[in-house]
Short mmCIF file of C-alpha atoms in Angstrom, two decimals:
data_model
loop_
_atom_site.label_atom_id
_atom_site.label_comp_id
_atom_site.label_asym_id
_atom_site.label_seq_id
_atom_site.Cartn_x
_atom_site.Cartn_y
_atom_site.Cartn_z
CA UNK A 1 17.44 16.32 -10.36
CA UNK A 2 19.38 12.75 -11.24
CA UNK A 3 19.99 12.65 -14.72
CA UNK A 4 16.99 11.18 -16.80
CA UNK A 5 17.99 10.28 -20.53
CA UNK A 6 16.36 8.03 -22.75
CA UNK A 7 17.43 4.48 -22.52
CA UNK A 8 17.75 2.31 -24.24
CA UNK A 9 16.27 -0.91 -23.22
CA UNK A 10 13.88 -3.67 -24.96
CA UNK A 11 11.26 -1.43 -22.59
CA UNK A 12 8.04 0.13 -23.76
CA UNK A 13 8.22 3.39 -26.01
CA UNK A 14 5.02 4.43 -24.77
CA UNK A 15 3.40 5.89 -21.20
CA UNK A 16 2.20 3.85 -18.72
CA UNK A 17 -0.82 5.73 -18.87
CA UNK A 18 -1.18 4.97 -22.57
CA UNK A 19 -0.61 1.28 -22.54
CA UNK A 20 -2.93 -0.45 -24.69
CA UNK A 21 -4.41 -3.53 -23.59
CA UNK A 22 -4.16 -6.37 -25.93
CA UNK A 23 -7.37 -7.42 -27.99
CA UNK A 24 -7.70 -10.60 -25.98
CA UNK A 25 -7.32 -9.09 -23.13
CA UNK A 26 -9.71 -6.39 -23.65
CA UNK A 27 -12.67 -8.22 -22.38
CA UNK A 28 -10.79 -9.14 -18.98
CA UNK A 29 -9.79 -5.59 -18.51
CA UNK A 30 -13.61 -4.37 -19.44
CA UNK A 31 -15.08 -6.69 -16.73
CA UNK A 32 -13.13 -5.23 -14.19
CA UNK A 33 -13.96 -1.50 -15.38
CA UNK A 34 -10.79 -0.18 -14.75
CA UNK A 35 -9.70 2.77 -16.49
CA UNK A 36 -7.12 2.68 -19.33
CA UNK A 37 -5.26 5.06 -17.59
CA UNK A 38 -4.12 3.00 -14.43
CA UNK A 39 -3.40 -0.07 -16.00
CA UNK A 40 0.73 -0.91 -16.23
CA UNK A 41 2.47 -3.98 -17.10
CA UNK A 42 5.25 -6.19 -16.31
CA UNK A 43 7.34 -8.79 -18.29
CA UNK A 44 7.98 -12.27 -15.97
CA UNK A 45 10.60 -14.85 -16.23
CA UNK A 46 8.84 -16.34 -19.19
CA UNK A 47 8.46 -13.56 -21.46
CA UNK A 48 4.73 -13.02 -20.63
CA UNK A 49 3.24 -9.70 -20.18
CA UNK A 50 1.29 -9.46 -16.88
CA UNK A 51 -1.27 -6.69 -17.42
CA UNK A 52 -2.53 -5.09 -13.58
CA UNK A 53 -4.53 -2.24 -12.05
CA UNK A 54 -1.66 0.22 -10.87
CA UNK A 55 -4.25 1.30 -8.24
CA UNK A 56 -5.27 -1.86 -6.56
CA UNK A 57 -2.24 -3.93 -7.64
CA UNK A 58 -5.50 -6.70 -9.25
CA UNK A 59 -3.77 -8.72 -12.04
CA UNK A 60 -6.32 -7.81 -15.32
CA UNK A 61 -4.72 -10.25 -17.85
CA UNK A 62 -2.06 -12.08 -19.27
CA UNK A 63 -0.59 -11.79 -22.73
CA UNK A 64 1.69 -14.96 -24.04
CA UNK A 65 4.86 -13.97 -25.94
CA UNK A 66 4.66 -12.15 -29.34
CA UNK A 67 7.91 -12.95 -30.66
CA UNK A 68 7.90 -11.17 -33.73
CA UNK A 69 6.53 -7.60 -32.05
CA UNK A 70 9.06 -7.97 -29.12
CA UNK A 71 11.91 -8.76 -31.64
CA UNK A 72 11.01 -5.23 -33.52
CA UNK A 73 10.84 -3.63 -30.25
CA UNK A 74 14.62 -4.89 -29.52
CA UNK A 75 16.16 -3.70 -32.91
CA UNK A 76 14.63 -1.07 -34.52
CA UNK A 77 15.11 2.22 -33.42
CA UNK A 78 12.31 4.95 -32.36
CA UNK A 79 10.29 6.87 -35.60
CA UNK A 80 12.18 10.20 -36.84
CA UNK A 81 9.20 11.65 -36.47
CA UNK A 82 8.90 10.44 -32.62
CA UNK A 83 9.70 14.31 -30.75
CA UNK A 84 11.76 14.37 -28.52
CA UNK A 85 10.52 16.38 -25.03
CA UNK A 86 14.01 16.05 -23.21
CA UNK A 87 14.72 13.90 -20.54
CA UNK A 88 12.97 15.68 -18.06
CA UNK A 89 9.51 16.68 -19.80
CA UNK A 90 6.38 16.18 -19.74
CA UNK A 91 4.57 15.40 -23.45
CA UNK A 92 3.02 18.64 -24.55
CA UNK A 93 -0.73 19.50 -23.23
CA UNK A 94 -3.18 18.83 -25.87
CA UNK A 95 -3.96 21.60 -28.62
CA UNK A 96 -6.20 24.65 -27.45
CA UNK A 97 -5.38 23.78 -23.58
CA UNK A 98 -3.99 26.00 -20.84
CA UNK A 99 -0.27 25.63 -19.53
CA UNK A 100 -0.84 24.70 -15.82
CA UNK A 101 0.04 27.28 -13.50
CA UNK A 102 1.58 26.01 -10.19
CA UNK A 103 2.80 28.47 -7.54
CA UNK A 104 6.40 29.75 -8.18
CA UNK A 105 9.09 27.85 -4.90
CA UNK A 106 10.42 30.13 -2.99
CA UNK A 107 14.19 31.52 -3.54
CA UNK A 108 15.35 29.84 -1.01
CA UNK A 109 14.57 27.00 1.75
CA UNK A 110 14.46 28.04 5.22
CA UNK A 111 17.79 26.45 7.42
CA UNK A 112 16.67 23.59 8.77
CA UNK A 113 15.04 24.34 12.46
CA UNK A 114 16.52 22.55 15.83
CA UNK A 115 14.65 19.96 17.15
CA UNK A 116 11.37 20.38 17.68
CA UNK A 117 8.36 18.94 19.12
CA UNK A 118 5.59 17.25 17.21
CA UNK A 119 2.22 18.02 18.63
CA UNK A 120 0.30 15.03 17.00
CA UNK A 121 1.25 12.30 14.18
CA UNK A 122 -1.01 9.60 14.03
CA UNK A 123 1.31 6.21 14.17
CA UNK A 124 -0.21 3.25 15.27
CA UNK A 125 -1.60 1.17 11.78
CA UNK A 126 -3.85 -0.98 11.11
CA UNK A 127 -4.60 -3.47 8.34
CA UNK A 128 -6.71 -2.42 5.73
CA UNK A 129 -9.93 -4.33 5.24
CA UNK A 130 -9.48 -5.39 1.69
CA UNK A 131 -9.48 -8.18 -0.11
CA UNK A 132 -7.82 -8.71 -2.83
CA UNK A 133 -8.85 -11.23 -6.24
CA UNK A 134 -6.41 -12.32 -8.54
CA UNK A 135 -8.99 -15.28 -10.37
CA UNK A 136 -9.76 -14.36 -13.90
CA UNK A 137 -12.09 -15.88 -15.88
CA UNK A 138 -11.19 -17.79 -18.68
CA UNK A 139 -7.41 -16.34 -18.02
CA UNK A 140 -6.75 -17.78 -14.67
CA UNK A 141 -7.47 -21.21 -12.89
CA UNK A 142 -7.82 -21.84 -9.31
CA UNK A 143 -5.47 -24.24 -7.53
CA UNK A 144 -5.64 -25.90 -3.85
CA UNK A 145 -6.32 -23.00 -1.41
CA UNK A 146 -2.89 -24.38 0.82
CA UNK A 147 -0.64 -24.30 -1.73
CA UNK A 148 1.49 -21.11 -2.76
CA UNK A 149 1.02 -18.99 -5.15
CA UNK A 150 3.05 -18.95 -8.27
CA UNK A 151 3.66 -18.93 -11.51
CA UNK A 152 4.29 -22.97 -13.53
CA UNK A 153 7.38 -23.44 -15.12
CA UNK A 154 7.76 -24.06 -18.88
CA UNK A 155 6.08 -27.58 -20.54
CA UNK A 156 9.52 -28.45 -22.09
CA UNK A 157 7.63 -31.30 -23.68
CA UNK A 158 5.15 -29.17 -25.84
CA UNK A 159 7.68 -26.32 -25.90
CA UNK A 160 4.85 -23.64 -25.14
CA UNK A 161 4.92 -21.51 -21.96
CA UNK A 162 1.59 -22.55 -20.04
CA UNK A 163 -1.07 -20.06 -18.36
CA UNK A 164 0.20 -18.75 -15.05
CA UNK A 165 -1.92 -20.10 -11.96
CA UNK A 166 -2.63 -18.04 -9.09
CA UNK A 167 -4.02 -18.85 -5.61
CA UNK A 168 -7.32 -17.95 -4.34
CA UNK A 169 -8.13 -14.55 -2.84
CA UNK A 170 -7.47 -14.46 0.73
CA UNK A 171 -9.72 -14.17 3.09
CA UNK A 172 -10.41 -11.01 5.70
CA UNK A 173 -10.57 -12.11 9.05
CA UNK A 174 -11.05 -10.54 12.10
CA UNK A 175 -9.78 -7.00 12.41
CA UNK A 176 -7.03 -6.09 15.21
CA UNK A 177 -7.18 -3.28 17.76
CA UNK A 178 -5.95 0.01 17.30
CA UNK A 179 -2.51 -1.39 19.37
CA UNK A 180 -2.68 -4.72 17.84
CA UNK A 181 0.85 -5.03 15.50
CA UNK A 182 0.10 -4.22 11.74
CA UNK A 183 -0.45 -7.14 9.01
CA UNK A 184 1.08 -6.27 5.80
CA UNK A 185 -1.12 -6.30 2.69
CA UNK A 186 -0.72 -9.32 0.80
CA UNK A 187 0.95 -8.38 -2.70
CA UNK A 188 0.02 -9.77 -5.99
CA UNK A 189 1.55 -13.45 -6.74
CA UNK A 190 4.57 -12.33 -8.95
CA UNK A 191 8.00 -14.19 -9.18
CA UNK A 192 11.16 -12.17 -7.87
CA UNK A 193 13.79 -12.21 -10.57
CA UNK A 194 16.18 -11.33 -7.65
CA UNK A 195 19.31 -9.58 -8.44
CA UNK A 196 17.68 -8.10 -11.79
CA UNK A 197 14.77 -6.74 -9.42
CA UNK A 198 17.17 -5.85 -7.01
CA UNK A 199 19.29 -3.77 -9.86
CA UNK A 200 15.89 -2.01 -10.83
CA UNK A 201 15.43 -0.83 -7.23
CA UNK A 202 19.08 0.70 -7.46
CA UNK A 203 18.33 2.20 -10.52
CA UNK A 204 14.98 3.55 -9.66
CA UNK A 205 16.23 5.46 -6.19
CA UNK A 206 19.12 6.80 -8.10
CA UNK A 207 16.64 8.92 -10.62
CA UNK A 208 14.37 10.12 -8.28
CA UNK A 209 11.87 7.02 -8.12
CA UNK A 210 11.56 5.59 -5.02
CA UNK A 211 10.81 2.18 -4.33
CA UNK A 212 10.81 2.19 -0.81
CA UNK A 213 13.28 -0.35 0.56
CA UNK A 214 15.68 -2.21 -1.65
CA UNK A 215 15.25 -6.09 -0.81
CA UNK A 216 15.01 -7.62 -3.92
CA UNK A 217 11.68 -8.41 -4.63
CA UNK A 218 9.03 -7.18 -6.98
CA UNK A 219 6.00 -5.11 -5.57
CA UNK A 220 3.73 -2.49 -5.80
CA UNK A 221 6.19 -0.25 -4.54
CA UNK A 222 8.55 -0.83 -7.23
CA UNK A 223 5.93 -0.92 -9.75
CA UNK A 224 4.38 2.44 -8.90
CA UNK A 225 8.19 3.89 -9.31
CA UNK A 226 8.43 2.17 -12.95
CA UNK A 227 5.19 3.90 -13.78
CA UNK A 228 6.16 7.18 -12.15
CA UNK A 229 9.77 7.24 -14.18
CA UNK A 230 7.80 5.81 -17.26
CA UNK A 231 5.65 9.50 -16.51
CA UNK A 232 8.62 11.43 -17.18
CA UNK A 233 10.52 9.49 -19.71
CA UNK A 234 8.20 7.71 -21.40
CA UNK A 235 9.85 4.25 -21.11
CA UNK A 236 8.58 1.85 -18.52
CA UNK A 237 11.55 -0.10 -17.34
CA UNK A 238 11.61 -3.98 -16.67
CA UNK A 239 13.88 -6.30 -15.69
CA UNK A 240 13.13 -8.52 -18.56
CA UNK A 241 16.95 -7.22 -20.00
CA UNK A 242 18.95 -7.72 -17.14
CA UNK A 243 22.23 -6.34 -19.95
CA UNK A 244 20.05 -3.51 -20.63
CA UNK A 245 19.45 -2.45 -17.18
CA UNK A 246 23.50 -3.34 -16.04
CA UNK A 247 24.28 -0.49 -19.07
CA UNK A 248 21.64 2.48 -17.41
CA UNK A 249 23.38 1.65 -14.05
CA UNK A 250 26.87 2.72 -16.04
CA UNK A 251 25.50 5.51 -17.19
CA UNK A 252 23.76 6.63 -13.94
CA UNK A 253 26.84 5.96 -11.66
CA UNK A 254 28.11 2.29 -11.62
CA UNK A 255 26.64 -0.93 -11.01
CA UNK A 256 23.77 -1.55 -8.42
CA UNK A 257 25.93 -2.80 -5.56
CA UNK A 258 29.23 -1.89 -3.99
CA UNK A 259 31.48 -2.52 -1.17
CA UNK A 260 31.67 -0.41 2.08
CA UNK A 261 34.16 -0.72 5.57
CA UNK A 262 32.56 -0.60 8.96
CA UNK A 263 34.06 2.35 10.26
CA UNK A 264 34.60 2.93 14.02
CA UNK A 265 32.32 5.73 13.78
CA UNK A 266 29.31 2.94 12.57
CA UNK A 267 29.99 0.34 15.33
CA UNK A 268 30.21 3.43 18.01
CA UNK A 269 26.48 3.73 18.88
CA UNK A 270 24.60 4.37 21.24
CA UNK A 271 22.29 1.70 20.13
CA UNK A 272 18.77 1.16 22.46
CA UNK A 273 18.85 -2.83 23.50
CA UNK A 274 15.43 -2.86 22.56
CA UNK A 275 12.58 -0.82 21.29
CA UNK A 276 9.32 -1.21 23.61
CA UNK A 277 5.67 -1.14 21.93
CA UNK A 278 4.24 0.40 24.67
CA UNK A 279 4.36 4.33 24.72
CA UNK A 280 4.80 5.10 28.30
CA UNK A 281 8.02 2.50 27.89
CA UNK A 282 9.15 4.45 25.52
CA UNK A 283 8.78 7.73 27.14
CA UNK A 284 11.07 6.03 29.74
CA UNK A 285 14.21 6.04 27.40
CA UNK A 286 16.67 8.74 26.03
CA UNK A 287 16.38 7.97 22.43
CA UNK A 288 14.67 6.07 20.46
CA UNK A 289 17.62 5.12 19.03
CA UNK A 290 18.86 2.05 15.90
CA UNK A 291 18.88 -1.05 17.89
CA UNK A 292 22.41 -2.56 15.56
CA UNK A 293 24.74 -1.24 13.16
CA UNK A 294 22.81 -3.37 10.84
CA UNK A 295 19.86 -1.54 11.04
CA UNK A 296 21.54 1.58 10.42
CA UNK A 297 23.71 0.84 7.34
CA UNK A 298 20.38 -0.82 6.02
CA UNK A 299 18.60 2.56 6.46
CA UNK A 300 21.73 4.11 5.33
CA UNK A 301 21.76 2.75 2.30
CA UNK A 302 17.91 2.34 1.66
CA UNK A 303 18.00 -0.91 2.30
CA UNK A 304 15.60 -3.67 4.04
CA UNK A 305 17.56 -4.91 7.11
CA UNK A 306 16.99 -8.41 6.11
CA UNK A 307 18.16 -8.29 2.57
CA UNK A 308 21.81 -6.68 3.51
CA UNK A 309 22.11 -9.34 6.14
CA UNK A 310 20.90 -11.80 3.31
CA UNK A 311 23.79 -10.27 1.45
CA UNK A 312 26.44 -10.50 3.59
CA UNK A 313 25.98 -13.86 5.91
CA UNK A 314 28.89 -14.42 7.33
CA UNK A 315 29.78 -10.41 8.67
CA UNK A 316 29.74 -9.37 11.95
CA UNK A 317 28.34 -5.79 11.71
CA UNK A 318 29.36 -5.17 15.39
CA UNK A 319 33.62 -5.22 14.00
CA UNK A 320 35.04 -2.53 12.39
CA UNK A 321 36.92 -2.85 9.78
CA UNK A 322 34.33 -5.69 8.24
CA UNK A 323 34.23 -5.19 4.48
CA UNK A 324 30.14 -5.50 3.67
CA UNK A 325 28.18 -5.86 -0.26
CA UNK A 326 25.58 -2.51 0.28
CA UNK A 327 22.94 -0.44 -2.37
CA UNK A 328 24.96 1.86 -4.61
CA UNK A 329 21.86 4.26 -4.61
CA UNK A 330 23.73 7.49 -5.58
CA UNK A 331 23.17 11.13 -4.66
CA UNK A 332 19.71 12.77 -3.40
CA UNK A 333 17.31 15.18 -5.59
CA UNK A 334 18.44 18.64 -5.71
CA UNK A 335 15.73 20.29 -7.56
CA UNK A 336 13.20 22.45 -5.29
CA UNK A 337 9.74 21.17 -5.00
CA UNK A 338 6.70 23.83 -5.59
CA UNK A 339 4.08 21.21 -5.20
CA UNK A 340 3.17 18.04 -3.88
CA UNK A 341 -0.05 15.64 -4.29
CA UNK A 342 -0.38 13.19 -1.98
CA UNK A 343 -1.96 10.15 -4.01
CA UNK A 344 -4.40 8.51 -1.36
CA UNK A 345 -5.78 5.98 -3.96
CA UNK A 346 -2.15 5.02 -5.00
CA UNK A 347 -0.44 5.43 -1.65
CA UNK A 348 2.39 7.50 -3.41
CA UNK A 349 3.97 10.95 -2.59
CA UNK A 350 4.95 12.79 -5.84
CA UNK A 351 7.05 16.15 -5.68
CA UNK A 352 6.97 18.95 -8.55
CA UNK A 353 8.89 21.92 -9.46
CA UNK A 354 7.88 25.44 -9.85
CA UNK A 355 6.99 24.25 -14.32
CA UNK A 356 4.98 21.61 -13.48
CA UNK A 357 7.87 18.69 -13.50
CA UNK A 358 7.76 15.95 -11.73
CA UNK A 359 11.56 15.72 -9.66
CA UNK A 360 10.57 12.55 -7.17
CA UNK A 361 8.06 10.14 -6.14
CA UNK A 362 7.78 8.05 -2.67
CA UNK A 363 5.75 5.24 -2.05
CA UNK A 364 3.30 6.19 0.86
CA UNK A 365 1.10 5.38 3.80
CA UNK A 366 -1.64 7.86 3.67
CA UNK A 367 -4.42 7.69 6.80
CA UNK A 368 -6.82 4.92 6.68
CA UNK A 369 -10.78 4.65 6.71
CA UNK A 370 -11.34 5.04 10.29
CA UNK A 371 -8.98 7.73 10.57
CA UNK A 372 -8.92 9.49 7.15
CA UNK A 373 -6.00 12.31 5.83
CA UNK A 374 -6.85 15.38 5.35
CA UNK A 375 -8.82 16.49 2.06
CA UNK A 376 -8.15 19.52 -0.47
CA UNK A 377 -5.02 21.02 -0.29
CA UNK A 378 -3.11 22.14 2.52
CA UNK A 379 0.67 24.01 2.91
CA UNK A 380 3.72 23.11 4.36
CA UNK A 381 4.42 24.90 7.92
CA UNK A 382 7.77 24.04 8.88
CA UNK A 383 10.02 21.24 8.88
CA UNK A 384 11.53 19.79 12.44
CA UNK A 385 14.60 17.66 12.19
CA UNK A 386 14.97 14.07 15.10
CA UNK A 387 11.65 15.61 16.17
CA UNK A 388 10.04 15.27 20.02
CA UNK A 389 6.79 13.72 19.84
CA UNK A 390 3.84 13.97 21.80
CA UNK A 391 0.83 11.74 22.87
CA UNK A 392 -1.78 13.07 23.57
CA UNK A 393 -5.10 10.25 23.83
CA UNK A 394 -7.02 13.14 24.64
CA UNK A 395 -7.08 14.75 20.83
CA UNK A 396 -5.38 12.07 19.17
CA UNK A 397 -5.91 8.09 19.79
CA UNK A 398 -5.40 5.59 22.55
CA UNK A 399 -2.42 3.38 22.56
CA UNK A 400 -3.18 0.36 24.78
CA UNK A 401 -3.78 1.68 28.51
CA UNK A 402 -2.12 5.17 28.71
CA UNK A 403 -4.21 7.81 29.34
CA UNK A 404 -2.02 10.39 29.99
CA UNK A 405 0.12 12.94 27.83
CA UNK A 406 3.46 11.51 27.12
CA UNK A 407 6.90 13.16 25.56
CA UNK A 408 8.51 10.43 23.09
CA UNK A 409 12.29 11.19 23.19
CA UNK A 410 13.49 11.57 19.29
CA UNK A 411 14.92 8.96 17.31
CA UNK A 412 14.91 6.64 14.07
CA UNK A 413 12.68 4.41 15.84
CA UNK A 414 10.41 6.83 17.14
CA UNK A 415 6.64 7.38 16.10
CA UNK A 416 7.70 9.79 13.67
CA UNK A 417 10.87 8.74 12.72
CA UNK A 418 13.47 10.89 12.13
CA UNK A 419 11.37 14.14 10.10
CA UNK A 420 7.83 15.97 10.49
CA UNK A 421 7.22 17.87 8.12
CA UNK A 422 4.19 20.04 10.05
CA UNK A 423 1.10 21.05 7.57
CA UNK A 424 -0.94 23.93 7.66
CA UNK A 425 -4.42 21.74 9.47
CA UNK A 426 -3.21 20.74 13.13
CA UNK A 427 -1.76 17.80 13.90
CA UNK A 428 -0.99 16.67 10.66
CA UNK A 429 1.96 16.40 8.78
CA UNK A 430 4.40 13.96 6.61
CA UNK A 431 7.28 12.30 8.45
CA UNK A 432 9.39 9.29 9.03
CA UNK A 433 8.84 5.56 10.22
CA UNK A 434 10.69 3.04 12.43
CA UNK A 435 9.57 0.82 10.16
CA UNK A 436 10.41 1.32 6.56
CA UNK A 437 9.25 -2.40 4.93
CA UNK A 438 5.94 -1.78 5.85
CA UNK A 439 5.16 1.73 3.82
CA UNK A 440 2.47 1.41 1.50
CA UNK A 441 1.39 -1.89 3.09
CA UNK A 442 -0.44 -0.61 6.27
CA UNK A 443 -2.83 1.95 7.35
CA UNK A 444 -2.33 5.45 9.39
CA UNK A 445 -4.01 7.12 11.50
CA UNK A 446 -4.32 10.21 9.14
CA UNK A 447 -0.67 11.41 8.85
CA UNK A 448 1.36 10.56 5.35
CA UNK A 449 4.38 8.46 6.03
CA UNK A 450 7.67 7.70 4.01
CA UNK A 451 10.52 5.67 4.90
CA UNK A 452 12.91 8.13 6.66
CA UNK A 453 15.41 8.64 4.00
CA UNK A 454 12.72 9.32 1.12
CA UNK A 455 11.34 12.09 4.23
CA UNK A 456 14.67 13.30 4.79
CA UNK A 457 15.09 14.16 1.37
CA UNK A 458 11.60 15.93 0.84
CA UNK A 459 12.56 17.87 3.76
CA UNK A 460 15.12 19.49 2.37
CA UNK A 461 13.60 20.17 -1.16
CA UNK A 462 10.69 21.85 0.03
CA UNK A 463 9.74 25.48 2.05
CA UNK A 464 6.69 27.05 4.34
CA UNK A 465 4.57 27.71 1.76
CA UNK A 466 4.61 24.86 -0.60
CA UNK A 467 1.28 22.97 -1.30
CA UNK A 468 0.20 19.82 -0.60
CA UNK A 469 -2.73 18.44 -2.62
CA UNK A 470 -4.48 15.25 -0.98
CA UNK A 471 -6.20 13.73 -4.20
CA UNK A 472 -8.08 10.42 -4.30
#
């Protein structure tokens, strides 16, 4: 597994699941009957700590700065008394309960099949019907309904940081068809701090944490990783110390972002001119192939296309020899995985070894109302590399007007991606996506999805045999 050590940044000491809720806050977080357990944190530009439900990304409350508390967290150093469980370890069960028993991996994973072809994988996604309130009584304040969202800048007059104001909730409108495009999920009004966000994301993938795509900004993707790492080594990480976060980056490999020559091999191709929406135009092609180098050093380098063209403005990705500013995300997970839960509730994918440890977590798109994953638990079959895949209306749905069984050649860009990893009920399984900024943001239509590097890797951690646990 990537090295995990305690670090030392002005960070919490503490779980995320055993945050406490400030006593002023208590009554916000009471009204909203959330649990304890799934409520998480973040520190903003202003020093504020932005209390949320880690499960429906709702901001609970806001706490103003504590100067004297977050001084003491900054210099002294953690209790002698304060065990230490190694940087891979759970706490230790409470007294008088059981060890968990989880079934032992396998020796060793079986080679990795030839391409296959995938019998069903639900694709097509669809908004989810929620809506999503951010207003807090005597906390938050509404604002005009047309302007954005954000957070007020200091009163340099008064010299006190004011309350943040958010916008209203939006409203749902009218739901798309099954072949409509997908609407991302609006996410919670929260400043980017940019490059500091964009070093967390760096430093996240590198320990096992993904946060889906690196682009910079501050989600519930990258949130659910902080609380995931925070799981294992009990210190949620922020980007409130941007010093702090530039000294784990030495430590885990060198700072967030490096530079990288466009080979000949990159600009070579074959890229598609165009990926069609329509399955039976699809069916029509070779491969389902990247559409630009661009798009495949972004996926490369776990990257949103955007942000590394964002990065690098003035590049022509098409010339070798171009010198480009990429991710440094480091080497994949080794350890095997024994275990996995698929989180429906928090739309995460979280892989354990044969003890019990958590090794990695993926942000996820797991089925949908209409078309809901699987329940219980379930195995792994087999695993099928730039995977075939098949549509078939007649057992799975109907993509706009084709009513006939089609083969989808194999490719990034194809319904599955580039993995399928094939579970024990039929026509299920966990796989890849053409389109990685939009995992954890959209519905399925029962399958779990991953971005196709974060599925690559679980591919090759796991074996037939392992369980999968769908939990709610």
């Amino acid at each position: 597994m990537k090295s995990l050590l305690p670090i030392g940044l002005t960070l919490l000491a503490t779980t995320v699941a055993q945050l406490a809720v400030p006593a002023h806050a208590q009554q916000a977080v009471a009204s909203y009957q959330t649990a304890q357990a799934n409520v998480a944190y973040f520190v903003d530009r202003h020093g504020r700590r932005v209390y949320y439900d880690t499960r429906t990304n709702r901001i609970i409350a806001v706490e103003e700065p504590q100067p004297m508390r977050n001084l003491l967290e900054r210099v002294l150093p953690p209790l002698s008394g304060t065990p230490d469980y190694g940087r891979n370890a759970f706490p230790p069960p409470p007294q008088g309960a059981p060890a968990p028993q989880y079934p032992r991996a396998p020796q060793a994973a079986d080679p990795a099949p030839p391409p296959a072809t995938v019998e069903r994988a639900p694709l097509d996604e669809m908004p989810k019907d929620e809506t999503e309130f951010r207003r807090l009584e005597d906390l938050l304040s509404e604002r005009d309904a047309e302007a954005p969202a954000e957070i007020a800048p200091p009163d340099t007059g008064s010299g006190k940081v004011p309350s943040p104001d958010f916008g209203t909730a939006p409203q749902t409108g009218q739901q798309p068809s099954v072949d409509t495009a997908s609407m991302p999920r609006p996410e919670p009004s929260v400043p980017s701090d940019g490059p500091a966000t964009a070093k967390l994301q760096v430093l996240l993938d590198r320990l096992g944490y993904s946060p889906g795509v690196i682009d910079g900004q501050m989600g519930s993707n990258v949130r659910k990783a902080v609380a995931a790492a925070a799981n294992v080594t009990g210190v949620a990480l922020t980007v409130a110390d941007e010093a702090a976060l530039d000294a784990e980056l030495d430590r885990t490999g060198g700072p967030a972002f490096a530079e990288y020559v466009i080979t000949p091999e990159d600009v070579a191709g074959p890229f598609a001119q165009s990926i069609p929406s329509d399955y039976a135009e699809k069916a029509k092609l070779s491969a389902l192939s990247y559409t630009s180098p661009a798009e495949m050093l972004a996926e490369r380098f776990h990257m949103a296309q955007s942000y590394l063209e964002t990065l690098n403005p003035d590049v022509n990705f098409y010339q070798a020899g171009s010198t480009i500013r990429i991710a440094a995300v480091g080497r994949n997970v080794e350890d095997s995985v024994a275990r996995i839960e698929a989180d429906k509730a928090a739309e995460q994918v979280r892989a354990y070894d044969e003890g019990g440890q958590l090794v990695a977590a993926y942000p996820a798109t797991i089925g949908s109302s209409d078309t809901p994953s699987p329940s219980g638990t379930v195995e792994v079959e087999r695993v099928a590399f730039d995977p075939n895949y098949t549509y078939n209306p007649k057992i799975n749905f109907v993509q706009g007007n084709n009513r006939k069984v089609l083969t989808i050649p194999p490719g990034p860009n194809g319904p599955v991606g580039s993995i399928w990893i094939a579970l024990s009920k039929p026509t299920y399984g966990i796989h890849g996506t053409p389109e990685p900024d939009r995992i954890g943001k959209t519905n399925s239509h029962g399958c779990v999805r991953l971005t196709n590097w974060d599925a690559a890797e679980l591919a090759r951690l796991v074996s037939k045999g392992v369980t999968v646990e769908f939990v709610n």
